[in-house]
Short mmCIF file of C-alpha atoms in Angstrom, two decimals:
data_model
loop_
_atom_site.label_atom_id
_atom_site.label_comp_id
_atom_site.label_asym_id
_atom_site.label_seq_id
_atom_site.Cartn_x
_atom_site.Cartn_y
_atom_site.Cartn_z
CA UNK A 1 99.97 114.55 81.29
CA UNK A 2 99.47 114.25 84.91
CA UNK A 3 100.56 110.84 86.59
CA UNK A 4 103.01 108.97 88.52
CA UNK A 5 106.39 108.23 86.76
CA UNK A 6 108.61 105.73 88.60
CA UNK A 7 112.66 104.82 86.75
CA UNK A 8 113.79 102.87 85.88
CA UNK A 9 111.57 100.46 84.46
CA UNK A 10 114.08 97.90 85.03
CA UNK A 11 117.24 97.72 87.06
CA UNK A 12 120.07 95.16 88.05
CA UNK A 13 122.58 95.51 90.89
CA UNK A 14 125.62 93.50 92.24
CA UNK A 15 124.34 91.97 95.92
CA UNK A 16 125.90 94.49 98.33
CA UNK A 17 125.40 97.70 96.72
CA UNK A 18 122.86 100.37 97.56
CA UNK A 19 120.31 101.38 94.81
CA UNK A 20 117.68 104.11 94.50
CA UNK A 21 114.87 103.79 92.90
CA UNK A 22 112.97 107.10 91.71
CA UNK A 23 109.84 108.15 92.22
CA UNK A 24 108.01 111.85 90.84
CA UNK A 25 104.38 112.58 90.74
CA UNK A 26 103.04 116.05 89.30
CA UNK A 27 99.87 115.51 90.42
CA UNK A 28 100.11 117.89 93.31
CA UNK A 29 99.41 115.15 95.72
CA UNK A 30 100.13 114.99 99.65
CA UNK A 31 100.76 111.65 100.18
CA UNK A 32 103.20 109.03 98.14
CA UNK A 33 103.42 105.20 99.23
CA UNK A 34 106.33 102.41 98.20
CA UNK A 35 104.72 99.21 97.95
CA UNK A 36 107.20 95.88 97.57
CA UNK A 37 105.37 92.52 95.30
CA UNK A 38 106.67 89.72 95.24
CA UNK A 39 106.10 86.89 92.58
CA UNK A 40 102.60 85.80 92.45
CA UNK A 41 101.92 87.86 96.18
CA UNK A 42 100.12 91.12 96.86
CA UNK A 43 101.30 94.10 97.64
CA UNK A 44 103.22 94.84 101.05
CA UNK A 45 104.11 98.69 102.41
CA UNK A 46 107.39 99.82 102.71
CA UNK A 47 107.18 103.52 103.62
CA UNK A 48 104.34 106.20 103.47
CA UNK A 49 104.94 110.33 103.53
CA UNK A 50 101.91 112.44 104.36
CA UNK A 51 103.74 115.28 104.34
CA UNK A 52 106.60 116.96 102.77
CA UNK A 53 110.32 116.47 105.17
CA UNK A 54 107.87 113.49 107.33
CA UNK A 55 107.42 109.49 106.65
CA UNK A 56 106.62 106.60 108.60
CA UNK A 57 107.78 102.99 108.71
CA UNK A 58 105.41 100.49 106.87
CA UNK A 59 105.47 96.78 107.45
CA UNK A 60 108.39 95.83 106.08
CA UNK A 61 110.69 99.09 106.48
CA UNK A 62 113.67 97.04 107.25
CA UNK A 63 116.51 97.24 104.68
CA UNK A 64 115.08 100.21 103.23
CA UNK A 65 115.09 104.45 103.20
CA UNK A 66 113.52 106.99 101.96
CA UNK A 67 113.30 110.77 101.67
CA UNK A 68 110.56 113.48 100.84
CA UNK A 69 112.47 116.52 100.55
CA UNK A 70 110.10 117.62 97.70
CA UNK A 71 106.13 117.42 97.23
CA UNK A 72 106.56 115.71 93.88
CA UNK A 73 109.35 113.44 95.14
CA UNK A 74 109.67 110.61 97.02
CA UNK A 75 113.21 107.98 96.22
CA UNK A 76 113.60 104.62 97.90
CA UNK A 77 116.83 103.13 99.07
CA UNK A 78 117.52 99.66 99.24
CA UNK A 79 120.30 99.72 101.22
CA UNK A 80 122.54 96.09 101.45
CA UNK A 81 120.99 95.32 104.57
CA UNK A 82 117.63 94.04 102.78
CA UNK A 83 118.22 90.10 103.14
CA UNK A 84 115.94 89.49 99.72
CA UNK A 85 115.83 92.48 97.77
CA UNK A 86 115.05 90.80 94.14
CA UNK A 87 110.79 92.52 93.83
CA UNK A 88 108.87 94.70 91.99
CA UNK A 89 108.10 98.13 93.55
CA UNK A 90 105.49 99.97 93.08
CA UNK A 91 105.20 103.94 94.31
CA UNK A 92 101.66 105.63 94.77
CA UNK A 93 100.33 108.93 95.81
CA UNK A 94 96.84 110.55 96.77
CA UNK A 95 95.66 113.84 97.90
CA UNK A 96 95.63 112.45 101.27
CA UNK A 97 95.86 109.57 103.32
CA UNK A 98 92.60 107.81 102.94
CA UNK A 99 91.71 109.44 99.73
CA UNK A 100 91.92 107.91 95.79
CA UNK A 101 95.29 106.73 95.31
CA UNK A 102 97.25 105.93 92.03
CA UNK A 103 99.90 104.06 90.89
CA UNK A 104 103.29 104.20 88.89
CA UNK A 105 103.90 101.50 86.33
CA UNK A 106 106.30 99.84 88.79
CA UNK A 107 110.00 98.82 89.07
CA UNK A 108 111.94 95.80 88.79
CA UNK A 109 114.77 95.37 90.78
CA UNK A 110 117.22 92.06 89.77
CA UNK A 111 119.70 91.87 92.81
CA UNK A 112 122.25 89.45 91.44
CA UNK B 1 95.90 96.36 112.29
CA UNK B 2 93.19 96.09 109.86
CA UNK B 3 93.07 92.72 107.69
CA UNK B 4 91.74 91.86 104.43
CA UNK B 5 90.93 88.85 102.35
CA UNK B 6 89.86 88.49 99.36
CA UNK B 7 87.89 85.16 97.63
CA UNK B 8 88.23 83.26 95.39
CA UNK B 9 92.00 83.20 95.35
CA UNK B 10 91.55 82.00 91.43
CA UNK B 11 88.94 82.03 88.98
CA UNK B 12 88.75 80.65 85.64
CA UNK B 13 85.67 81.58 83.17
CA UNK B 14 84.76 81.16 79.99
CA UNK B 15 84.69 84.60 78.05
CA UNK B 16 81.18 85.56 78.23
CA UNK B 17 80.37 84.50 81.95
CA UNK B 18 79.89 86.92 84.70
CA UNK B 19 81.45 86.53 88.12
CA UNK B 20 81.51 88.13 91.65
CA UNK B 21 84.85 88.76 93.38
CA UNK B 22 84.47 89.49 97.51
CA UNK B 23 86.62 91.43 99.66
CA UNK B 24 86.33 91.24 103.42
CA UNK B 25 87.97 93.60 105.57
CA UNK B 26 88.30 93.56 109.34
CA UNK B 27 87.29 96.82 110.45
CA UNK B 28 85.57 99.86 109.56
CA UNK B 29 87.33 101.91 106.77
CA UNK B 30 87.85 105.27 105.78
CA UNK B 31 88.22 104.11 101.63
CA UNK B 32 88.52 100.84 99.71
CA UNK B 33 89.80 100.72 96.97
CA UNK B 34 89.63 97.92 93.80
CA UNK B 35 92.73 97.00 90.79
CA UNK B 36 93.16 94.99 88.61
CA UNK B 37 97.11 94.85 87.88
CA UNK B 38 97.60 94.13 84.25
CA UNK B 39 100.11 91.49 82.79
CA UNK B 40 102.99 94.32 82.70
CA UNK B 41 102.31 94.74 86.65
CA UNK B 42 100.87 98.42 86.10
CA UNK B 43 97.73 98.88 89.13
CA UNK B 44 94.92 100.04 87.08
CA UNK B 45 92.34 101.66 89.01
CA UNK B 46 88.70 100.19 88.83
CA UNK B 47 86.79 102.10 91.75
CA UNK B 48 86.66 103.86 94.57
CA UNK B 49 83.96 103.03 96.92
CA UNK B 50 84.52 103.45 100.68
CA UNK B 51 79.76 102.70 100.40
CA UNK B 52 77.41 102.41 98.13
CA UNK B 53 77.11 101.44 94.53
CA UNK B 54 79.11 102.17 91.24
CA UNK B 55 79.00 100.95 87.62
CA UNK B 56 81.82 101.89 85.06
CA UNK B 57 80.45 99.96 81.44
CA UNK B 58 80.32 95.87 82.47
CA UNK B 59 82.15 96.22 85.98
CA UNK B 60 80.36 97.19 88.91
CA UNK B 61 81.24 97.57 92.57
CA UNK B 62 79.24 97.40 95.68
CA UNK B 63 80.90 98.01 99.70
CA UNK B 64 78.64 97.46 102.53
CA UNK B 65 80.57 99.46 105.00
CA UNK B 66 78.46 98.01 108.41
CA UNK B 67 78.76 94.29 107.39
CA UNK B 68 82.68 94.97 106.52
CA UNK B 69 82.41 93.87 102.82
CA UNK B 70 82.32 94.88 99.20
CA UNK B 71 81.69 92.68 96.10
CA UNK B 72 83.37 93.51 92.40
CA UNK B 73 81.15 92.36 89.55
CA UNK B 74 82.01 91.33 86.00
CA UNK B 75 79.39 90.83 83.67
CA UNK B 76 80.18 89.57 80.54
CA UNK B 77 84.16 88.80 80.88
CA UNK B 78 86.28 89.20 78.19
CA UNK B 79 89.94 87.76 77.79
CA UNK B 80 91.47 91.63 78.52
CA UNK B 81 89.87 90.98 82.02
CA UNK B 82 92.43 88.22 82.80
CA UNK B 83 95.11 89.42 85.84
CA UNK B 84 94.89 89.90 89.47
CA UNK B 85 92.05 91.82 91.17
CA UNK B 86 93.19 93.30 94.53
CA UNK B 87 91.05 95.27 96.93
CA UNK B 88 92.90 98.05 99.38
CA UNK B 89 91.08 99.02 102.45
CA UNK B 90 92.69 102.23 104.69
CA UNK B 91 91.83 103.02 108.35
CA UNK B 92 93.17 105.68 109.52
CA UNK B 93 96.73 105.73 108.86
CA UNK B 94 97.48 102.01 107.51
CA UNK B 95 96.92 101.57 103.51
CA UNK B 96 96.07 97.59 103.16
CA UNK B 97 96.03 95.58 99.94
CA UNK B 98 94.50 91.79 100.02
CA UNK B 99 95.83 88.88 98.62
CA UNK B 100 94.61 89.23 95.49
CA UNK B 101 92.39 87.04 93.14
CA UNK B 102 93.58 85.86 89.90
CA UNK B 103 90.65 85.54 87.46
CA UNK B 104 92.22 83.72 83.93
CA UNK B 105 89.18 84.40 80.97
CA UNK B 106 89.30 81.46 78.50
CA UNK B 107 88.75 82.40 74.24
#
């Protein structure tokens, strides 16, 4: 089946530590996207790629890294430096910017 | 950058009832986009209508692209339309979701 398959599911760190969440797509698209939700808000951008080995800073990059070494991947970092880091994240891809785009089924991340 | 709102924040209908969701979006745009994001958080996709007119069974969608709007209709609600409805506008680069609207269908 072709999709967007984002791990894990659910996932709780000690405050301080780095985590990576995981993102793979096998839907041959271009672009991928990190969103960040929190409780009861909408959806906020992180990172984008367009491109494999290129990304660009969303709206609230701060605290946070990524990497596209590969088409069909695309991890995020939440490095100790995000102040709040307790969200659910959501990772997306389309052909292209400005195309169709689909989503993962999402992870929560408990910072405790 | 590019802004978008969505109305009414919340909705509450009796299953059975139709409604009209709006999304207003500062500038042109190259695609919009509409969800609905399911109890378990998963975005669903509903449509995707940078103009015109589409129908998939008792939801519809409508984006008038010069007057910077488009309009998600739900004939007919049923309780498995409860969640949040969000609308995501691009131009050029930037990928923009709206606040959301919460619509809560009542058995």
């Amino acid at each position: 089946d072709g999709g967007i398959t984002q791990s894990p599911k659910y996932l709780f760190r000690k405050e301080g530590q780095n985590v990576t969440l995981s993102c793979e797509q096998n839907l041959n698209h271009d672009a991928m996207y990190w969103y960040r939700q929190d409780p009861g808000q909408g959806l906020r951008l992180i990172y984008y790629s367009q491109i494999v080995n290129d990304f660009q800073k969303g709206d609230i990059a701060e605290g946070y890294s990524v990497s596209r070494e590969k088409k069909e991947s695309f991890p995020l970092t939440v490095t100790s430096a995000q102040k709040n880091p307790t969200a659910f994240y959501l990772c997306a891809s389309s052909i292209g910017i400005g195309f169709e785009a689909f989503f993962g089924q999402g992870t929560r991340l408990t910072v405790v | 950058g590019i802004q978008v709102e969505q109305s009414p924040p919340d909705l509450i209908l009796q299953e059975g009832a139709n409604s009209t969701l709006r999304c207003n979006f500062s500038d042109s745009v190259n695609n919009l986009q509409w969800f609905h994001q399911n109890p378990w958080g998963q975005l669903i996709n509903l449509f995707y209508i940078p103009s015109g007119t589409k129908q998939n069974g008792r939801l519809s969608a409508t984006t008038v692209a010069t007057e910077r709007y488009s309009l998600l209709y739900i004939s007919s609600s049923q309780t498995t339309d409860s969640g949040v409805y969000f609308c995501a506008a691009t131009y050029g680069q930037n990928f923009v979701f709206g606040p959301g609207t919460r619509l809560s269908v009542l058995p």
